[in-house]
């Protein structure tokens, strides 16, 4: 999870037009930059990670998976996230490097899009319901991706109030950001409280 020179932020033939729910899906990392457009509150990059990395993550015991939180300068991200790997000194070097490089790439893309100087980066191993409530993040932007397990769930704006009120009793339609995909949400600070309501499953 990541939060906080602008690119030209236009949709392309590789992007899926919004379906009235403030959401855009894209097949390219550069498509994430569309989140700064006023018509979008969520942009999802549909991607596939290498099987070797996914297999390595799947084989790790939860307590051995990389994790941590760090506030990093945008030009010192790689050095800052070394703390995530302190329990993985025997890890396969190739997979460890790929995961580290992926985190750096996503953080740098986030910094480019949001033009922030410092980035709050979290790599969590969640085995409970720590983030089960439907909510809006009280930030300007947040980038999320799931390397292993069920991805973030969200609801369309027309169902947001119901989901927030009913929480675990909510039985309406729920959408999901699939494992491996990358999403950038606008937080409530950037949407006057009208962003995409979401939760971890």
Coordinates of C-alpha atoms in Angstrom, one line a residue:
X1 CA 0.0 0.0 0.0
X2 CA 1.4 3.4 -1.1
X3 CA 0.1 6.8 -0.2
X4 CA 1.3 10.3 0.1
X5 CA 6.9 15.4 -13.9
X6 CA 3.1 15.1 -14.4
X7 CA 2.3 13.0 -17.5
X8 CA -0.4 13.6 -20.1
X9 CA -3.3 11.8 -18.6
X10 CA -5.6 10.7 -21.4
X11 CA -7.2 7.4 -22.0
X12 CA -5.9 5.2 -24.8
X13 CA -7.1 2.3 -26.8
X14 CA -5.7 0.0 -24.1
X15 CA -8.0 1.6 -21.5
X16 CA -11.6 0.6 -20.8
X17 CA -14.0 3.6 -20.7
X18 CA -15.8 4.1 -17.4
X19 CA -19.1 2.5 -16.9
X20 CA -20.7 5.2 -14.8
X21 CA -19.0 4.2 -11.6
X22 CA -16.0 6.5 -11.6
X23 CA -13.7 3.6 -12.4
X24 CA -11.2 3.0 -15.2
X25 CA -9.4 -0.2 -16.0
X26 CA -6.1 0.0 -18.0
X27 CA -3.7 -2.6 -19.4
X28 CA -0.6 -0.3 -18.9
X29 CA 1.2 1.1 -15.9
X30 CA 1.1 4.6 -17.5
X31 CA -2.7 4.3 -17.5
X32 CA -2.7 4.7 -13.7
X33 CA -2.0 8.4 -14.3
X34 CA -5.6 8.8 -15.3
X35 CA -6.5 8.9 -11.6
X36 CA -5.8 12.7 -11.6
X37 CA -8.6 13.2 -14.1
X38 CA -11.8 14.5 -12.3
X39 CA -14.0 11.8 -13.7
X40 CA -12.2 8.9 -12.1
X41 CA -12.0 7.9 -8.4
X42 CA -10.4 4.5 -9.0
X43 CA -8.0 3.3 -11.7
X44 CA -7.1 -0.4 -12.0
X45 CA -4.0 -1.6 -13.9
X46 CA -4.7 -5.2 -14.9
X47 CA -1.3 -7.0 -14.9
X48 CA 0.3 -10.5 -14.5
X49 CA 3.4 -11.1 -12.4
X50 CA 5.9 -13.8 -13.2
X51 CA 5.0 -17.3 -12.1
X52 CA 8.4 -17.7 -10.3
X53 CA 7.6 -14.8 -8.0
X54 CA 4.1 -15.9 -7.3
X55 CA 5.4 -19.5 -6.5
X56 CA 8.0 -18.1 -4.2
X57 CA 5.5 -16.0 -2.3
X58 CA 3.1 -18.9 -2.0
X59 CA 5.8 -21.1 -0.5
X60 CA 6.7 -18.7 2.2
X61 CA 5.4 -19.1 5.8
X62 CA 3.4 -16.0 6.8
X63 CA 6.0 -15.0 9.4
X64 CA 8.7 -15.2 6.8
X65 CA 7.0 -13.0 4.2
X66 CA 8.5 -9.6 3.7
X67 CA 6.7 -6.9 5.7
X68 CA 7.1 -3.4 7.2
X69 CA 6.3 0.2 6.9
X70 CA 8.6 3.1 5.9
X71 CA 8.4 6.8 5.0
X72 CA 10.7 7.1 2.0
X73 CA 12.2 10.0 0.0
X74 CA 11.2 9.5 -3.6
X75 CA 14.9 9.1 -4.6
X76 CA 15.8 6.7 -1.8
X77 CA 13.0 4.1 -2.0
X78 CA 15.2 1.1 -2.7
X79 CA 17.4 1.7 0.3
X80 CA 14.4 2.4 2.5
X81 CA 12.5 -0.8 1.8
X82 CA 15.4 -3.0 2.8
X83 CA 13.8 -3.2 6.2
X84 CA 11.0 -5.3 4.6
X85 CA 13.4 -8.2 4.0
X86 CA 15.2 -8.6 7.3
X87 CA 13.5 -12.0 7.9
X88 CA 14.4 -13.2 4.4
X89 CA 18.1 -13.4 4.4
X90 CA 17.9 -16.9 2.9
X91 CA 15.3 -16.0 0.3
X92 CA 15.8 -16.8 -3.3
X93 CA 17.7 -13.7 -4.5
X94 CA 16.0 -13.5 -7.9
X95 CA 12.5 -13.5 -6.5
X96 CA 13.4 -11.2 -3.6
X97 CA 15.0 -8.7 -6.0
X98 CA 12.0 -8.9 -8.3
X99 CA 9.6 -8.1 -5.5
X100 CA 11.8 -5.2 -4.3
X101 CA 12.1 -3.8 -7.8
X102 CA 8.3 -4.1 -8.2
X103 CA 7.7 -2.1 -5.0
X104 CA 10.2 0.5 -6.1
X105 CA 8.6 0.8 -9.6
X106 CA 5.1 1.2 -8.1
X107 CA 6.3 3.7 -5.5
X108 CA 8.1 5.8 -8.1
X109 CA 5.1 5.7 -10.5
X110 CA 2.9 6.9 -7.6
X111 CA 5.3 9.7 -6.8
X112 CA 5.3 10.8 -10.5
X113 CA 1.5 10.8 -10.6
X114 CA 1.0 12.6 -7.3
X115 CA 4.1 14.8 -7.4
X116 CA 4.9 14.0 -3.8
X117 CA 8.3 14.2 -2.2
X118 CA 7.9 11.5 0.5
X119 CA 6.0 8.2 0.2
X120 CA 4.5 6.1 3.0
X121 CA 5.0 2.5 1.9
X122 CA 3.5 -0.5 3.7
X123 CA 3.9 -4.2 3.0
X124 CA 1.5 -6.0 5.2
X125 CA 0.9 -9.7 5.9
X126 CA -2.8 -9.8 7.0
X127 CA -4.2 -13.0 8.5
X128 CA -7.2 -11.4 10.3
X129 CA -10.0 -8.9 9.7
X130 CA -7.8 -5.9 10.4
X131 CA -9.4 -3.9 7.5
X132 CA -12.8 -5.5 7.1
X133 CA -14.9 -2.3 7.4
X134 CA -16.1 -0.5 4.3
X135 CA -14.5 2.9 4.3
X136 CA -13.0 5.8 2.5
X137 CA -9.3 6.6 3.0
X138 CA -8.7 10.0 4.5
X139 CA -5.8 10.8 2.1
X140 CA -5.5 12.3 -1.3
X141 CA -4.4 9.1 -3.1
X142 CA -3.6 5.6 -2.2
X143 CA -2.1 2.8 -4.3
X144 CA -2.8 -0.8 -3.4
X145 CA -1.8 -4.2 -4.8
X146 CA -2.2 -7.7 -3.4
X147 CA 0.6 -10.2 -4.1
X148 CA -1.1 -13.1 -2.4
X149 CA -4.7 -13.8 -1.4
X150 CA -8.0 -12.0 -1.9
X151 CA -7.8 -8.5 -3.3
X152 CA -9.5 -5.3 -2.2
X153 CA -13.3 -5.3 -2.5
X154 CA -15.2 -2.2 -3.4
X155 CA -18.8 -1.0 -4.3
X156 CA -20.2 1.3 -6.9
X157 CA -21.1 4.8 -5.7
X158 CA -24.8 4.1 -5.8
X159 CA -24.2 1.3 -3.2
X160 CA -21.7 3.2 -1.1
X161 CA -24.0 4.6 1.6
X162 CA -25.7 1.3 2.1
X163 CA -22.4 -0.5 2.4
X164 CA -21.1 2.1 4.9
X165 CA -24.2 1.8 7.0
X166 CA -24.7 -2.0 6.9
X167 CA -21.0 -3.1 6.9
X168 CA -21.0 -7.0 7.5
X169 CA -24.8 -7.1 6.9
X170 CA -24.4 -5.6 3.5
X171 CA -25.6 -8.1 0.8
X172 CA -25.5 -5.9 -2.2
X173 CA -23.1 -6.2 -5.2
X174 CA -19.4 -6.2 -4.4
X175 CA -16.6 -5.8 -6.9
X176 CA -13.0 -7.0 -6.5
X177 CA -9.5 -5.9 -7.5
X178 CA -7.9 -9.2 -8.5
X179 CA -4.6 -10.5 -7.0
X180 CA -1.6 -8.9 -8.8
X181 CA -3.6 -6.0 -10.2
X182 CA -2.7 -2.5 -9.1
X183 CA -5.2 0.2 -8.1
X184 CA -5.0 3.9 -7.2
X185 CA -7.9 5.3 -5.2
X186 CA -8.7 8.9 -4.7
X187 CA -9.2 9.4 -0.9
X188 CA -11.8 11.4 0.8
X189 CA -9.5 14.4 0.9
X190 CA -9.6 14.5 -2.9
X191 CA -13.3 13.7 -3.5
X192 CA -15.2 15.6 -0.8
X193 CA -16.1 12.3 0.8
X194 CA -17.4 10.8 -2.5
X195 CA -14.6 8.4 -3.4
X196 CA -14.9 4.7 -3.9
X197 CA -15.9 2.8 -0.7
X198 CA -13.8 -0.3 -0.2
X199 CA -12.5 -2.9 2.3
X200 CA -10.2 -5.9 2.6
X201 CA -12.1 -9.2 2.5

